[in-house]
Every structure is written in structure tokens, then in C-alpha cells.
Amino acid sequence: MLLWAGPWQIGYNTIYAYVDVKDGTRLGLKSTAILFGRHGKACVVLLFALATGAWSFGGWLLGMSPPYVIGMLVIAAHLGWQTWKIDLVRPEVNYRLFLANILTGILLASAAFMGTV
């Protein structure tokens, strides 16, 4: 099955990078949180949209059944909720959102499985 997770991985890792962006900046590290700066939320929205679009397109190319489409809608809502909740200056919120991507992976695997039934 065609699954392009790159934008999703960059998106959730960016959320995590905002957990310690102050330390990363102080230490001279390079991260997407530092690169994106105050535009991080918009960049994560774009990355999550790219991932959801790629997964949906891949499912369409593979002829997945309607449960896959429902799964993609649930995933889109879940990722949308995450981007709505991102707070670039509250590390504790971003850490919980980073962990919420465990559910994203479970939803994606479930959609892929159900889409073949």
C-alpha cells in the first residue's frame, strides 16, 4: 500500500520541537521549530494537509473501499484538532499533541486495514 508519511512525520516532529525550542535556540541547534518560527502552526497545517491528501490519493489509486474514506475523514479531523490546539509558547500542550499522533498512526493503520475489506 502506498503510504507517504514524510509530511506527517515532519509535522508531528515540529510540534515536538516547539516543546524545547528555547533550549534549541540557545544551544544553536537546527530544528523545524526554529526554522518556521512564529509561522510554525501554518507550516504544520500545510504538512498535515499534504499527508492527508497523499494518503487519500493513494487510497483512491488502490481502490480502497468506503471505510478507508471514513478513516481519512477521521484522521483529517484529528490532525485539524491538533493544529487548532498548537500553542507555540506552551510546551506542555505541544507535548500532549505530539503524543496524540500515536492515535493518528492507529487510525491510519485501521483505515488501511478496513479499506481492504
mmCIF file with all atom_site columns, C-alpha atoms in Angstrom, residues 1-9 45-64 68-69 71-73 75-76 79 108 111-112:
data_model
loop_
_atom_site.group_PDB
_atom_site.id
_atom_site.type_symbol
_atom_site.label_atom_id
_atom_site.label_alt_id
_atom_site.label_comp_id
_atom_site.label_asym_id
_atom_site.label_entity_id
_atom_site.label_seq_id
_atom_site.pdbx_PDB_ins_code
_atom_site.Cartn_x
_atom_site.Cartn_y
_atom_site.Cartn_z
_atom_site.occupancy
_atom_site.B_iso_or_equiv
_atom_site.pdbx_formal_charge
_atom_site.auth_seq_id
_atom_site.auth_comp_id
_atom_site.auth_asym_id
_atom_site.auth_atom_id
_atom_site.pdbx_PDB_model_num
ATOM 1  C CA . MET A 1 1   ? 0.000   0.000  0.000  1.00 0.00 ? 1   MET A CA 1
ATOM 2  C CA . LEU A 1 2   ? 1.198   3.468  -0.858 1.00 0.00 ? 2   LEU A CA 1
ATOM 3  C CA . LEU A 1 3   ? 1.651   5.500  2.315  1.00 0.00 ? 3   LEU A CA 1
ATOM 4  C CA . TRP A 1 4   ? 3.679   8.677  2.236  1.00 0.00 ? 4   TRP A CA 1
ATOM 5  C CA . ALA A 1 5   ? 4.278   9.611  5.839  1.00 0.00 ? 5   ALA A CA 1
ATOM 6  C CA . GLY A 1 6   ? 7.013   12.227 5.330  1.00 0.00 ? 6   GLY A CA 1
ATOM 7  C CA . PRO A 1 7   ? 4.911   15.386 5.797  1.00 0.00 ? 7   PRO A CA 1
ATOM 8  C CA . TRP A 1 8   ? 3.083   13.849 8.755  1.00 0.00 ? 8   TRP A CA 1
ATOM 9  C CA . GLN A 1 9   ? 6.375   12.930 10.441 1.00 0.00 ? 9   GLN A CA 1
ATOM 10 C CA . VAL A 1 45  ? -1.286  22.717 8.874  1.00 0.00 ? 45  VAL A CA 1
ATOM 11 C CA . LEU A 1 46  ? 0.298   22.527 5.419  1.00 0.00 ? 46  LEU A CA 1
ATOM 12 C CA . LEU A 1 47  ? 2.315   19.410 6.281  1.00 0.00 ? 47  LEU A CA 1
ATOM 13 C CA . PHE A 1 48  ? -0.691  17.612 7.761  1.00 0.00 ? 48  PHE A CA 1
ATOM 14 C CA . ALA A 1 49  ? -2.828  18.589 4.749  1.00 0.00 ? 49  ALA A CA 1
ATOM 15 C CA . LEU A 1 50  ? -0.172  17.215 2.385  1.00 0.00 ? 50  LEU A CA 1
ATOM 16 C CA . ALA A 1 51  ? -0.012  13.948 4.321  1.00 0.00 ? 51  ALA A CA 1
ATOM 17 C CA . THR A 1 52  ? -3.792  13.522 4.429  1.00 0.00 ? 52  THR A CA 1
ATOM 18 C CA . GLY A 1 53  ? -4.062  14.374 0.749  1.00 0.00 ? 53  GLY A CA 1
ATOM 19 C CA . ALA A 1 54  ? -1.327  11.894 -0.186 1.00 0.00 ? 54  ALA A CA 1
ATOM 20 C CA . TRP A 1 55  ? -2.920  9.130  1.901  1.00 0.00 ? 55  TRP A CA 1
ATOM 21 C CA . SER A 1 56  ? -6.324  9.848  0.387  1.00 0.00 ? 56  SER A CA 1
ATOM 22 C CA . PHE A 1 57  ? -4.954  9.916  -3.155 1.00 0.00 ? 57  PHE A CA 1
ATOM 23 C CA . GLY A 1 58  ? -3.040  6.701  -2.527 1.00 0.00 ? 58  GLY A CA 1
ATOM 24 C CA . GLY A 1 59  ? -6.192  5.035  -1.230 1.00 0.00 ? 59  GLY A CA 1
ATOM 25 C CA . TRP A 1 60  ? -8.093  6.177  -4.309 1.00 0.00 ? 60  TRP A CA 1
ATOM 26 C CA . LEU A 1 61  ? -5.353  4.819  -6.613 1.00 0.00 ? 61  LEU A CA 1
ATOM 27 C CA . LEU A 1 62  ? -5.524  1.485  -4.810 1.00 0.00 ? 62  LEU A CA 1
ATOM 28 C CA . GLY A 1 63  ? -9.311  1.337  -4.992 1.00 0.00 ? 63  GLY A CA 1
ATOM 29 C CA . MET A 1 64  ? -9.841  1.303  -1.246 1.00 0.00 ? 64  MET A CA 1
ATOM 30 C CA . TYR A 1 68  ? -10.936 3.984  4.124  1.00 0.00 ? 68  TYR A CA 1
ATOM 31 C CA . VAL A 1 69  ? -12.570 7.272  3.124  1.00 0.00 ? 69  VAL A CA 1
ATOM 32 C CA . GLY A 1 71  ? -10.922 6.759  8.151  1.00 0.00 ? 71  GLY A CA 1
ATOM 33 C CA . MET A 1 72  ? -9.323  9.598  6.201  1.00 0.00 ? 72  MET A CA 1
ATOM 34 C CA . LEU A 1 73  ? -12.068 11.966 7.328  1.00 0.00 ? 73  LEU A CA 1
ATOM 35 C CA . ILE A 1 75  ? -7.734  11.413 10.521 1.00 0.00 ? 75  ILE A CA 1
ATOM 36 C CA . ALA A 1 76  ? -8.248  14.825 8.892  1.00 0.00 ? 76  ALA A CA 1
ATOM 37 C CA . LEU A 1 79  ? -4.997  16.388 12.659 1.00 0.00 ? 79  LEU A CA 1
ATOM 38 C CA . LEU A 1 108 ? -4.154  5.216  9.697  1.00 0.00 ? 108 LEU A CA 1
ATOM 39 C CA . ALA A 1 111 ? -8.247  2.761  7.868  1.00 0.00 ? 111 ALA A CA 1
ATOM 40 C CA . ALA A 1 112 ? -5.811  0.864  5.668  1.00 0.00 ? 112 ALA A CA 1
#
